[in-house]
């Protein structure tokens, strides 16, 4: 039987993949359209993106299901396609690995709203949406579940619980931190800091503590976050920063940190205690290939 992702990550650092959303846009997805439906409508395009990540050296692929919960799919009138969209995504990622093999991580993003009393969604609706998605991902054979781009412990807790109840073999909680206005520190939009997040995840039965996306979270800030996680937990740590800050160029959002710029921080991240490294918004197969080179050199030097 294949090792659990969190056990494998303890033995040696693993390389995850880069962005999906910005790659879908590059492949022709229009702003505001549903990228997750491409798992059914254009599986070949999703497969091509993930194959490029595998060719670049990714050992973990996140399924194209960030917005594939019932609440998110309903916005595109696809609420009834939750099971099919999530199952197709796991199949595509598995196919992208081919004979090489690797870890298929079922991706659960935020439900995209606020819960009562701040917003319109009841806790029950959100719990049910995550439960349904986690079950679909695990039933389709995902090796792990990541509950990502999270900003509140309430929502994170519902996601982690759903993953646990679905029987996921490995569970990752991933927070999106923003650097504060004065630049002195970072926390999530809802005020959660890394120490609190890691403690909460441990209590909730997560196996891997992570961070992704966020505002102002450069590779150096990500390293700070790894340091802070490492001080409070022994869990493996996963890091997926954006390729720099989004900039608006000719009405298009661009991320301009180059593969070389980002890859320069791979070894410092490993030295700080990161176990799985990948990229979020704006990162590409070229970034992952540069990460692969840096990681391989580091591993060879260590031997
Ligand atoms: Zn992102």
PDB file of C-alpha atoms in Angstrom, residues 3-225:
ATOM      1  CA  UNK A   3       2.515   5.514   2.114  1.00  0.00           C
ATOM      2  CA  UNK A   4       0.298   8.251   3.473  1.00  0.00           C
ATOM      3  CA  UNK A   5       1.242  11.645   2.100  1.00  0.00           C
ATOM      4  CA  UNK A   6       2.162  12.978   5.544  1.00  0.00           C
ATOM      5  CA  UNK A   7       4.463  10.004   6.178  1.00  0.00           C
ATOM      6  CA  UNK A   8       6.153  10.328   2.793  1.00  0.00           C
ATOM      7  CA  UNK A   9       6.631  14.065   3.393  1.00  0.00           C
ATOM      8  CA  UNK A  10       8.437  13.360   6.649  1.00  0.00           C
ATOM      9  CA  UNK A  11      10.977  11.150   4.887  1.00  0.00           C
ATOM     10  CA  UNK A  12      11.980  13.623   2.192  1.00  0.00           C
ATOM     11  CA  UNK A  13      10.704  16.898   0.788  1.00  0.00           C
ATOM     12  CA  UNK A  14       8.045  16.603  -1.892  1.00  0.00           C
ATOM     13  CA  UNK A  15       7.308  18.898  -4.796  1.00  0.00           C
ATOM     14  CA  UNK A  16       3.689  19.890  -5.355  1.00  0.00           C
ATOM     15  CA  UNK A  17       2.311  21.640  -8.430  1.00  0.00           C
ATOM     16  CA  UNK A  18       1.745  25.232  -9.480  1.00  0.00           C
ATOM     17  CA  UNK A  19      -1.398  27.224 -10.148  1.00  0.00           C
ATOM     18  CA  UNK A  20      -4.479  25.807 -11.811  1.00  0.00           C
ATOM     19  CA  UNK A  21      -6.713  28.899 -12.083  1.00  0.00           C
ATOM     20  CA  UNK A  22      -4.237  31.088 -13.950  1.00  0.00           C
ATOM     21  CA  UNK A  23      -3.311  28.121 -16.189  1.00  0.00           C
ATOM     22  CA  UNK A  24      -6.979  27.577 -17.062  1.00  0.00           C
ATOM     23  CA  UNK A  25      -7.214  31.260 -18.021  1.00  0.00           C
ATOM     24  CA  UNK A  26      -4.126  30.851 -20.185  1.00  0.00           C
ATOM     25  CA  UNK A  27      -5.853  27.892 -21.844  1.00  0.00           C
ATOM     26  CA  UNK A  28      -8.878  30.034 -22.727  1.00  0.00           C
ATOM     27  CA  UNK A  29     -11.150  30.030 -19.685  1.00  0.00           C
ATOM     28  CA  UNK A  30     -12.893  33.391 -19.484  1.00  0.00           C
ATOM     29  CA  UNK A  31     -13.044  35.407 -16.283  1.00  0.00           C
ATOM     30  CA  UNK A  32     -16.202  34.537 -14.380  1.00  0.00           C
ATOM     31  CA  UNK A  33     -16.733  31.188 -16.090  1.00  0.00           C
ATOM     32  CA  UNK A  34     -16.608  27.905 -14.226  1.00  0.00           C
ATOM     33  CA  UNK A  35     -13.166  26.302 -14.513  1.00  0.00           C
ATOM     34  CA  UNK A  36     -14.257  23.232 -12.591  1.00  0.00           C
ATOM     35  CA  UNK A  37     -16.792  22.336 -15.306  1.00  0.00           C
ATOM     36  CA  UNK A  38     -13.832  21.888 -17.636  1.00  0.00           C
ATOM     37  CA  UNK A  39     -13.229  18.561 -15.857  1.00  0.00           C
ATOM     38  CA  UNK A  40     -16.297  17.384 -17.770  1.00  0.00           C
ATOM     39  CA  UNK A  41     -16.442  19.710 -20.768  1.00  0.00           C
ATOM     40  CA  UNK A  42     -12.716  19.938 -21.601  1.00  0.00           C
ATOM     41  CA  UNK A  43     -10.945  17.193 -19.647  1.00  0.00           C
ATOM     42  CA  UNK A  44      -8.157  17.198 -22.253  1.00  0.00           C
ATOM     43  CA  UNK A  45      -7.223  20.791 -21.367  1.00  0.00           C
ATOM     44  CA  UNK A  46      -7.103  20.104 -17.631  1.00  0.00           C
ATOM     45  CA  UNK A  47      -5.101  16.950 -18.297  1.00  0.00           C
ATOM     46  CA  UNK A  48      -2.621  18.875 -20.455  1.00  0.00           C
ATOM     47  CA  UNK A  49      -1.984  21.386 -17.648  1.00  0.00           C
ATOM     48  CA  UNK A  50      -1.446  18.676 -15.056  1.00  0.00           C
ATOM     49  CA  UNK A  51       0.767  16.627 -17.396  1.00  0.00           C
ATOM     50  CA  UNK A  52       3.030  19.646 -17.758  1.00  0.00           C
ATOM     51  CA  UNK A  53       3.340  19.808 -13.969  1.00  0.00           C
ATOM     52  CA  UNK A  54       4.200  16.104 -13.793  1.00  0.00           C
ATOM     53  CA  UNK A  55       6.781  16.553 -16.569  1.00  0.00           C
ATOM     54  CA  UNK A  56       8.238  19.444 -14.571  1.00  0.00           C
ATOM     55  CA  UNK A  57       8.646  17.159 -11.565  1.00  0.00           C
ATOM     56  CA  UNK A  58       5.484  17.530  -9.442  1.00  0.00           C
ATOM     57  CA  UNK A  59       4.928  14.627  -7.093  1.00  0.00           C
ATOM     58  CA  UNK A  60       1.584  15.946  -5.830  1.00  0.00           C
ATOM     59  CA  UNK A  61      -1.247  17.330  -7.959  1.00  0.00           C
ATOM     60  CA  UNK A  62      -4.165  19.301  -6.573  1.00  0.00           C
ATOM     61  CA  UNK A  63      -7.414  18.360  -8.301  1.00  0.00           C
ATOM     62  CA  UNK A  64      -9.192  21.056 -10.325  1.00  0.00           C
ATOM     63  CA  UNK A  65     -11.954  21.333  -7.724  1.00  0.00           C
ATOM     64  CA  UNK A  66     -11.232  24.581  -5.851  1.00  0.00           C
ATOM     65  CA  UNK A  67     -14.786  25.766  -6.554  1.00  0.00           C
ATOM     66  CA  UNK A  68     -16.468  22.367  -6.889  1.00  0.00           C
ATOM     67  CA  UNK A  69     -18.609  22.455  -3.761  1.00  0.00           C
ATOM     68  CA  UNK A  70     -22.377  22.670  -4.211  1.00  0.00           C
ATOM     69  CA  UNK A  71     -22.478  26.296  -3.042  1.00  0.00           C
ATOM     70  CA  UNK A  72     -19.844  27.363  -5.594  1.00  0.00           C
ATOM     71  CA  UNK A  73     -21.206  25.262  -8.482  1.00  0.00           C
ATOM     72  CA  UNK A  74     -24.722  26.590  -7.876  1.00  0.00           C
ATOM     73  CA  UNK A  75     -23.516  30.041  -8.977  1.00  0.00           C
ATOM     74  CA  UNK A  76     -22.956  28.517 -12.401  1.00  0.00           C
ATOM     75  CA  UNK A  77     -26.205  26.494 -12.292  1.00  0.00           C
ATOM     76  CA  UNK A  78     -24.265  23.250 -11.857  1.00  0.00           C
ATOM     77  CA  UNK A  79     -25.261  22.310  -8.309  1.00  0.00           C
ATOM     78  CA  UNK A  80     -26.269  18.845  -9.440  1.00  0.00           C
ATOM     79  CA  UNK A  81     -22.849  18.079 -10.888  1.00  0.00           C
ATOM     80  CA  UNK A  82     -20.845  17.983  -7.630  1.00  0.00           C
ATOM     81  CA  UNK A  83     -20.161  14.245  -7.682  1.00  0.00           C
ATOM     82  CA  UNK A  84     -19.383  14.119 -11.399  1.00  0.00           C
ATOM     83  CA  UNK A  85     -17.089  17.181 -11.386  1.00  0.00           C
ATOM     84  CA  UNK A  86     -15.064  15.973  -8.401  1.00  0.00           C
ATOM     85  CA  UNK A  87     -14.809  12.386  -9.650  1.00  0.00           C
ATOM     86  CA  UNK A  88     -13.655  13.553 -13.077  1.00  0.00           C
ATOM     87  CA  UNK A  89     -11.005  15.775 -11.470  1.00  0.00           C
ATOM     88  CA  UNK A  90      -9.496  12.890  -9.500  1.00  0.00           C
ATOM     89  CA  UNK A  91      -9.489  10.725 -12.637  1.00  0.00           C
ATOM     90  CA  UNK A  92      -7.741  13.418 -14.679  1.00  0.00           C
ATOM     91  CA  UNK A  93      -5.033  14.014 -12.057  1.00  0.00           C
ATOM     92  CA  UNK A  94      -4.427  10.271 -11.756  1.00  0.00           C
ATOM     93  CA  UNK A  95      -4.145  10.013 -15.520  1.00  0.00           C
ATOM     94  CA  UNK A  96      -1.720  12.934 -15.613  1.00  0.00           C
ATOM     95  CA  UNK A  97       0.691  11.020 -13.368  1.00  0.00           C
ATOM     96  CA  UNK A  98       0.503   7.981 -15.636  1.00  0.00           C
ATOM     97  CA  UNK A  99       2.992   5.250 -14.786  1.00  0.00           C
ATOM     98  CA  UNK A 100       5.133   7.673 -12.753  1.00  0.00           C
ATOM     99  CA  UNK A 101       2.488   7.809 -10.008  1.00  0.00           C
ATOM    100  CA  UNK A 102       2.115  10.456  -7.348  1.00  0.00           C
ATOM    101  CA  UNK A 103      -0.228  11.918  -4.788  1.00  0.00           C
ATOM    102  CA  UNK A 104      -3.620  13.156  -5.929  1.00  0.00           C
ATOM    103  CA  UNK A 105      -4.742  15.795  -3.442  1.00  0.00           C
ATOM    104  CA  UNK A 106      -8.457  16.545  -3.541  1.00  0.00           C
ATOM    105  CA  UNK A 107      -8.839  20.310  -3.400  1.00  0.00           C
ATOM    106  CA  UNK A 108     -11.560  22.046  -1.402  1.00  0.00           C
ATOM    107  CA  UNK A 109     -11.555  25.845  -1.625  1.00  0.00           C
ATOM    108  CA  UNK A 110     -13.630  28.307   0.401  1.00  0.00           C
ATOM    109  CA  UNK A 111     -17.384  28.175  -0.157  1.00  0.00           C
ATOM    110  CA  UNK A 112     -17.184  31.779  -1.261  1.00  0.00           C
ATOM    111  CA  UNK A 113     -19.377  33.600   1.224  1.00  0.00           C
ATOM    112  CA  UNK A 114     -19.860  34.364   4.889  1.00  0.00           C
ATOM    113  CA  UNK A 115     -21.710  32.354   7.447  1.00  0.00           C
ATOM    114  CA  UNK A 116     -24.421  33.697   9.718  1.00  0.00           C
ATOM    115  CA  UNK A 117     -24.554  36.097  11.488  1.00  0.00           C
ATOM    116  CA  UNK A 118     -22.223  37.973   9.058  1.00  0.00           C
ATOM    117  CA  UNK A 119     -23.591  36.453   5.884  1.00  0.00           C
ATOM    118  CA  UNK A 120     -26.380  34.487   4.298  1.00  0.00           C
ATOM    119  CA  UNK A 121     -25.164  30.934   4.732  1.00  0.00           C
ATOM    120  CA  UNK A 122     -26.068  28.724   7.641  1.00  0.00           C
ATOM    121  CA  UNK A 123     -23.352  26.580   9.172  1.00  0.00           C
ATOM    122  CA  UNK A 124     -25.424  23.574   8.191  1.00  0.00           C
ATOM    123  CA  UNK A 125     -25.373  24.500   4.492  1.00  0.00           C
ATOM    124  CA  UNK A 126     -21.605  24.886   4.514  1.00  0.00           C
ATOM    125  CA  UNK A 127     -21.063  21.680   6.494  1.00  0.00           C
ATOM    126  CA  UNK A 128     -23.244  19.786   4.026  1.00  0.00           C
ATOM    127  CA  UNK A 129     -21.493  21.279   0.987  1.00  0.00           C
ATOM    128  CA  UNK A 130     -18.020  20.336   2.268  1.00  0.00           C
ATOM    129  CA  UNK A 131     -19.232  16.902   3.345  1.00  0.00           C
ATOM    130  CA  UNK A 132     -20.603  16.188  -0.116  1.00  0.00           C
ATOM    131  CA  UNK A 133     -17.445  17.374  -1.868  1.00  0.00           C
ATOM    132  CA  UNK A 134     -15.028  15.556   0.448  1.00  0.00           C
ATOM    133  CA  UNK A 135     -16.973  12.321   0.022  1.00  0.00           C
ATOM    134  CA  UNK A 136     -16.943  12.654  -3.759  1.00  0.00           C
ATOM    135  CA  UNK A 137     -13.164  13.235  -3.775  1.00  0.00           C
ATOM    136  CA  UNK A 138     -12.374  10.347  -1.446  1.00  0.00           C
ATOM    137  CA  UNK A 139     -14.801   7.994  -3.219  1.00  0.00           C
ATOM    138  CA  UNK A 140     -13.030   8.780  -6.493  1.00  0.00           C
ATOM    139  CA  UNK A 141      -9.700   7.784  -4.966  1.00  0.00           C
ATOM    140  CA  UNK A 142      -7.993  11.002  -3.821  1.00  0.00           C
ATOM    141  CA  UNK A 143      -4.944  10.234  -1.642  1.00  0.00           C
ATOM    142  CA  UNK A 144      -5.451  13.326   0.499  1.00  0.00           C
ATOM    143  CA  UNK A 145      -7.717  16.323   0.948  1.00  0.00           C
ATOM    144  CA  UNK A 146      -6.538  19.922   1.183  1.00  0.00           C
ATOM    145  CA  UNK A 147      -8.883  22.540   2.641  1.00  0.00           C
ATOM    146  CA  UNK A 148      -7.208  25.626   1.239  1.00  0.00           C
ATOM    147  CA  UNK A 149      -7.166  29.419   1.016  1.00  0.00           C
ATOM    148  CA  UNK A 150      -8.887  29.467   4.400  1.00  0.00           C
ATOM    149  CA  UNK A 151      -9.209  32.610   6.489  1.00  0.00           C
ATOM    150  CA  UNK A 152     -11.508  31.623   9.364  1.00  0.00           C
ATOM    151  CA  UNK A 153     -11.184  28.777  11.838  1.00  0.00           C
ATOM    152  CA  UNK A 154     -14.947  28.156  11.695  1.00  0.00           C
ATOM    153  CA  UNK A 155     -14.922  27.408   7.971  1.00  0.00           C
ATOM    154  CA  UNK A 156     -11.602  25.566   8.159  1.00  0.00           C
ATOM    155  CA  UNK A 157     -13.016  23.403  10.940  1.00  0.00           C
ATOM    156  CA  UNK A 158     -16.021  22.427   8.826  1.00  0.00           C
ATOM    157  CA  UNK A 159     -13.736  21.488   5.932  1.00  0.00           C
ATOM    158  CA  UNK A 160     -11.377  19.434   8.088  1.00  0.00           C
ATOM    159  CA  UNK A 161     -14.307  17.672   9.708  1.00  0.00           C
ATOM    160  CA  UNK A 162     -15.737  16.836   6.291  1.00  0.00           C
ATOM    161  CA  UNK A 163     -12.403  15.379   5.175  1.00  0.00           C
ATOM    162  CA  UNK A 164     -12.174  13.318   8.354  1.00  0.00           C
ATOM    163  CA  UNK A 165     -15.729  12.016   8.069  1.00  0.00           C
ATOM    164  CA  UNK A 166     -15.110  11.083   4.437  1.00  0.00           C
ATOM    165  CA  UNK A 167     -12.189   8.950   5.572  1.00  0.00           C
ATOM    166  CA  UNK A 168      -9.422  10.907   3.811  1.00  0.00           C
ATOM    167  CA  UNK A 169      -6.066   9.190   4.398  1.00  0.00           C
ATOM    168  CA  UNK A 170      -4.245  12.485   4.791  1.00  0.00           C
ATOM    169  CA  UNK A 171      -5.712  15.909   5.582  1.00  0.00           C
ATOM    170  CA  UNK A 172      -4.141  19.287   4.925  1.00  0.00           C
ATOM    171  CA  UNK A 173      -5.358  22.622   6.292  1.00  0.00           C
ATOM    172  CA  UNK A 174      -4.049  25.622   4.346  1.00  0.00           C
ATOM    173  CA  UNK A 175      -4.404  29.256   5.383  1.00  0.00           C
ATOM    174  CA  UNK A 176      -4.201  32.397   3.228  1.00  0.00           C
ATOM    175  CA  UNK A 177      -2.320  35.087   5.163  1.00  0.00           C
ATOM    176  CA  UNK A 178      -2.134  38.772   4.316  1.00  0.00           C
ATOM    177  CA  UNK A 179       0.715  41.038   5.347  1.00  0.00           C
ATOM    178  CA  UNK A 180      -0.635  43.766   7.650  1.00  0.00           C
ATOM    179  CA  UNK A 181      -0.751  47.377   6.428  1.00  0.00           C
ATOM    180  CA  UNK A 182       2.256  48.387   8.522  1.00  0.00           C
ATOM    181  CA  UNK A 183       4.159  45.394   7.157  1.00  0.00           C
ATOM    182  CA  UNK A 184       5.092  44.147  10.609  1.00  0.00           C
ATOM    183  CA  UNK A 185       3.383  40.757  10.465  1.00  0.00           C
ATOM    184  CA  UNK A 186       0.732  38.719   8.681  1.00  0.00           C
ATOM    185  CA  UNK A 187      -2.561  37.114   9.570  1.00  0.00           C
ATOM    186  CA  UNK A 188      -5.650  35.955   7.711  1.00  0.00           C
ATOM    187  CA  UNK A 189      -8.424  38.358   6.726  1.00  0.00           C
ATOM    188  CA  UNK A 190     -10.359  37.064   9.743  1.00  0.00           C
ATOM    189  CA  UNK A 191      -7.433  37.696  12.083  1.00  0.00           C
ATOM    190  CA  UNK A 192      -5.967  34.197  12.464  1.00  0.00           C
ATOM    191  CA  UNK A 193      -2.206  33.964  12.992  1.00  0.00           C
ATOM    192  CA  UNK A 194      -0.038  30.931  12.107  1.00  0.00           C
ATOM    193  CA  UNK A 195       0.381  29.700  15.684  1.00  0.00           C
ATOM    194  CA  UNK A 196      -3.358  29.671  16.307  1.00  0.00           C
ATOM    195  CA  UNK A 197      -4.031  28.012  12.939  1.00  0.00           C
ATOM    196  CA  UNK A 198      -1.496  25.231  13.543  1.00  0.00           C
ATOM    197  CA  UNK A 199      -2.809  24.513  17.042  1.00  0.00           C
ATOM    198  CA  UNK A 200      -6.369  24.435  15.767  1.00  0.00           C
ATOM    199  CA  UNK A 201      -5.479  22.079  12.908  1.00  0.00           C
ATOM    200  CA  UNK A 202      -3.720  19.715  15.265  1.00  0.00           C
ATOM    201  CA  UNK A 203      -6.808  19.633  17.521  1.00  0.00           C
ATOM    202  CA  UNK A 204      -9.024  18.992  14.510  1.00  0.00           C
ATOM    203  CA  UNK A 205      -7.053  15.982  13.320  1.00  0.00           C
ATOM    204  CA  UNK A 206      -5.259  17.481  10.315  1.00  0.00           C
ATOM    205  CA  UNK A 207      -2.006  15.773   9.285  1.00  0.00           C
ATOM    206  CA  UNK A 208      -0.297  18.615   7.434  1.00  0.00           C
ATOM    207  CA  UNK A 209      -0.355  22.349   8.136  1.00  0.00           C
ATOM    208  CA  UNK A 210      -0.046  24.633   5.130  1.00  0.00           C
ATOM    209  CA  UNK A 211      -0.258  28.122   3.711  1.00  0.00           C
ATOM    210  CA  UNK A 212      -1.094  29.281   0.212  1.00  0.00           C
ATOM    211  CA  UNK A 213      -1.960  32.418  -1.749  1.00  0.00           C
ATOM    212  CA  UNK A 214      -2.489  35.526   0.396  1.00  0.00           C
ATOM    213  CA  UNK A 215      -1.465  39.147  -0.064  1.00  0.00           C
ATOM    214  CA  UNK A 216       2.128  40.264   0.283  1.00  0.00           C
ATOM    215  CA  UNK A 217       3.196  36.729   1.149  1.00  0.00           C
ATOM    216  CA  UNK A 218       6.496  36.636  -0.689  1.00  0.00           C
ATOM    217  CA  UNK A 219       8.741  33.600  -0.455  1.00  0.00           C
ATOM    218  CA  UNK A 220      10.543  35.344   2.439  1.00  0.00           C
ATOM    219  CA  UNK A 221       7.276  35.861   4.315  1.00  0.00           C
ATOM    220  CA  UNK A 222       6.357  32.260   3.600  1.00  0.00           C
ATOM    221  CA  UNK A 223       9.619  31.315   5.248  1.00  0.00           C
ATOM    222  CA  UNK A 224       8.628  33.312   8.332  1.00  0.00           C
ATOM    223  CA  UNK A 225       5.346  31.440   8.389  1.00  0.00           C
TER     224      UNK A 225
END
